[in-house]
Amino acid sequence: MGSHQHHLHAGEDLKEAAKVQLTEAGEQWTGMREAVFEALSGFDRPASAYDIAEAVSEAQGRRVAANSVYRILDLFVASNLAMRVESANAYVANEHPGCLHDCIFLICDSCGHTTHIDDDQVTGGVRQAASSTGFAPKRPVIEVRGTCGDCS
């Protein structure tokens, strides 16, 4: 099978790994970026830019605009610090930001919990099938909707 293990980060360790990844990519780890990452990684489900803006606004005691959060989230996705759940227009923190893979999301329709798994064999097959038609895939995202173990 094409799956493999990662060193998953959590809490302060995750924030430090994200900071290292972003600065190694030549970007700055600003106070606002840190606040957005802390808010994003604090959610137990995919969070929208509006959810994150609200959490940051509450933590900082001042209003933070969702469009500012969107720009930071775009940077986080491009830097592999976050992944976008396309069908929900929401984001999850990447618990292994130093490792780049195509996304496979398992999304529970009952509770909204989203699990990210890596299987290079599956996503490689998708890339190969797309390439065989002359299509140049940039970033395959596979989303599987159903019911998680806790809800079934």
Short mmCIF file of C-alpha atoms in Angstrom, two decimals:
data_model
loop_
_atom_site.label_atom_id
_atom_site.label_comp_id
_atom_site.label_asym_id
_atom_site.label_seq_id
_atom_site.Cartn_x
_atom_site.Cartn_y
_atom_site.Cartn_z
CA MET A 1 0.00 0.00 0.00
CA GLY A 2 1.17 3.54 -0.69
CA SER A 3 0.42 4.88 2.78
CA HIS A 4 3.19 5.80 5.17
CA GLN A 5 3.71 7.24 8.62
CA HIS A 6 4.44 10.88 9.45
CA HIS A 7 5.67 12.65 12.51
CA LEU A 8 2.45 14.40 13.46
CA HIS A 9 2.80 17.67 15.33
CA ALA A 10 0.35 19.11 17.84
CA GLY A 11 0.05 22.21 20.02
CA GLU A 12 3.19 24.32 20.37
CA ASP A 13 5.19 21.71 18.42
CA LEU A 14 2.81 22.12 15.46
CA LYS A 15 3.05 25.90 15.63
CA GLU A 16 6.86 25.71 15.70
CA ALA A 17 6.93 23.27 12.75
CA ALA A 18 4.65 25.64 10.80
CA LYS A 19 6.86 28.62 11.64
CA VAL A 20 9.97 26.76 10.46
CA GLN A 21 8.25 25.63 7.24
CA LEU A 22 7.04 29.15 6.44
CA THR A 23 10.35 30.87 7.15
CA GLU A 24 12.26 28.24 5.16
CA ALA A 25 9.94 29.11 2.27
CA GLY A 26 11.20 32.71 2.53
CA GLU A 27 8.09 34.13 4.21
CA GLN A 28 7.79 35.98 7.51
CA TRP A 29 6.04 34.54 10.56
CA THR A 30 4.13 37.65 11.64
CA GLY A 31 1.91 38.08 14.67
CA MET A 32 -1.23 37.95 12.51
CA ARG A 33 -0.08 34.82 10.70
CA GLU A 34 0.66 33.20 14.04
CA ALA A 35 -2.78 34.19 15.35
CA VAL A 36 -4.50 32.76 12.26
CA PHE A 37 -2.51 29.53 12.49
CA GLU A 38 -3.29 29.16 16.22
CA ALA A 39 -6.99 29.67 15.53
CA LEU A 40 -6.97 27.25 12.58
CA SER A 41 -5.13 24.54 14.49
CA GLY A 42 -7.49 24.98 17.44
CA PHE A 43 -10.52 23.77 15.51
CA ASP A 44 -11.45 20.07 15.64
CA ARG A 45 -13.17 20.30 12.25
CA PRO A 46 -12.52 22.20 9.02
CA ALA A 47 -12.89 25.93 9.63
CA SER A 48 -13.97 28.64 7.23
CA ALA A 49 -12.15 31.96 6.95
CA TYR A 50 -15.10 33.49 8.79
CA ASP A 51 -14.77 30.98 11.67
CA ILE A 52 -11.07 31.79 11.91
CA ALA A 53 -11.62 35.57 11.67
CA GLU A 54 -14.14 35.33 14.49
CA ALA A 55 -11.76 33.30 16.67
CA VAL A 56 -8.86 35.69 16.04
CA SER A 57 -11.10 38.72 16.64
CA GLU A 58 -12.24 37.27 19.96
CA ALA A 59 -8.68 36.41 21.04
CA GLN A 60 -7.32 39.85 20.11
CA GLY A 61 -10.29 41.91 21.25
CA ARG A 62 -10.53 43.64 17.89
CA ARG A 63 -12.26 42.92 14.61
CA VAL A 64 -10.25 40.99 12.05
CA ALA A 65 -11.62 40.93 8.50
CA ALA A 66 -12.23 37.59 6.78
CA ASN A 67 -10.54 38.85 3.59
CA SER A 68 -7.27 39.28 5.55
CA VAL A 69 -7.66 35.74 6.84
CA TYR A 70 -8.28 34.45 3.29
CA ARG A 71 -4.97 35.93 2.10
CA ILE A 72 -3.11 34.27 4.98
CA LEU A 73 -4.88 30.95 4.37
CA ASP A 74 -3.89 31.09 0.69
CA LEU A 75 -0.28 31.54 1.80
CA PHE A 76 -0.63 28.66 4.28
CA VAL A 77 -2.01 26.34 1.59
CA ALA A 78 0.77 27.33 -0.83
CA SER A 79 3.35 26.73 1.94
CA ASN A 80 1.81 23.38 2.98
CA LEU A 81 0.79 24.62 6.46
CA ALA A 82 -2.90 24.12 5.74
CA MET A 83 -5.09 22.11 3.41
CA ARG A 84 -8.34 23.25 1.84
CA VAL A 85 -11.40 21.03 2.04
CA GLU A 86 -12.87 22.04 -1.30
CA SER A 87 -16.46 20.89 -0.82
CA ALA A 88 -16.77 22.79 2.46
CA ASN A 89 -14.75 25.88 1.48
CA ALA A 90 -12.91 25.31 4.75
CA TYR A 91 -9.39 24.63 5.96
CA VAL A 92 -7.52 22.30 8.28
CA ALA A 93 -4.04 22.70 9.69
CA ASN A 94 -1.52 20.29 8.19
CA GLU A 95 -0.20 18.24 11.12
CA HIS A 96 2.93 17.32 9.12
CA PRO A 97 3.83 20.55 7.29
CA GLY A 98 7.25 19.28 6.20
CA CYS A 99 5.72 16.52 4.07
CA LEU A 100 3.94 17.31 0.80
CA HIS A 101 1.23 14.96 -0.49
CA ASP A 102 -1.95 15.10 -2.47
CA CYS A 103 -4.99 15.24 -0.20
CA ILE A 104 -7.48 12.51 0.57
CA PHE A 105 -10.15 13.71 3.00
CA LEU A 106 -12.68 11.51 4.79
CA ILE A 107 -15.59 13.80 5.74
CA CYS A 108 -18.31 12.75 8.17
CA ASP A 109 -21.73 14.00 7.07
CA SER A 110 -23.05 13.66 10.65
CA CYS A 111 -20.51 15.52 12.79
CA GLY A 112 -18.31 17.24 10.18
CA HIS A 113 -15.10 15.65 11.46
CA THR A 114 -12.56 15.46 8.65
CA THR A 115 -9.63 13.07 8.56
CA HIS A 116 -6.74 13.59 6.18
CA ILE A 117 -4.98 10.48 4.93
CA ASP A 118 -2.08 10.01 2.55
CA ASP A 119 -1.97 7.20 0.04
CA ASP A 120 0.49 7.89 -2.74
CA GLN A 121 -0.68 4.83 -4.66
CA VAL A 122 -4.24 6.15 -4.90
CA THR A 123 -3.32 9.75 -5.70
CA GLY A 124 -0.57 8.59 -8.04
CA GLY A 125 -3.20 6.60 -9.93
CA VAL A 126 -5.37 9.72 -10.21
CA ARG A 127 -2.40 11.73 -11.49
CA GLN A 128 -1.51 8.99 -13.98
CA ALA A 129 -5.10 8.70 -15.26
CA ALA A 130 -5.28 12.48 -15.72
CA SER A 131 -1.90 12.58 -17.45
CA SER A 132 -2.88 9.80 -19.83
CA THR A 133 -5.59 12.07 -21.27
CA GLY A 134 -3.12 14.91 -21.80
CA PHE A 135 -4.29 16.74 -18.70
CA ALA A 136 -1.56 18.17 -16.44
CA PRO A 137 -2.77 17.71 -12.84
CA LYS A 138 -1.54 20.30 -10.36
CA ARG A 139 -3.09 19.26 -7.08
CA PRO A 140 -5.45 16.31 -6.85
CA VAL A 141 -7.88 16.51 -3.94
CA ILE A 142 -10.03 13.49 -3.18
CA GLU A 143 -12.96 13.90 -0.79
CA VAL A 144 -14.91 10.92 0.49
CA ARG A 145 -18.17 11.71 2.29
CA GLY A 146 -19.75 9.26 4.69
CA THR A 147 -20.01 8.51 8.39
CA CYS A 148 -17.08 8.37 10.83
CA GLY A 149 -16.58 5.55 13.31
CA ASP A 150 -17.92 7.63 16.21
CA CYS A 151 -21.18 8.44 14.38
CA SER A 152 -21.87 5.06 12.76
#
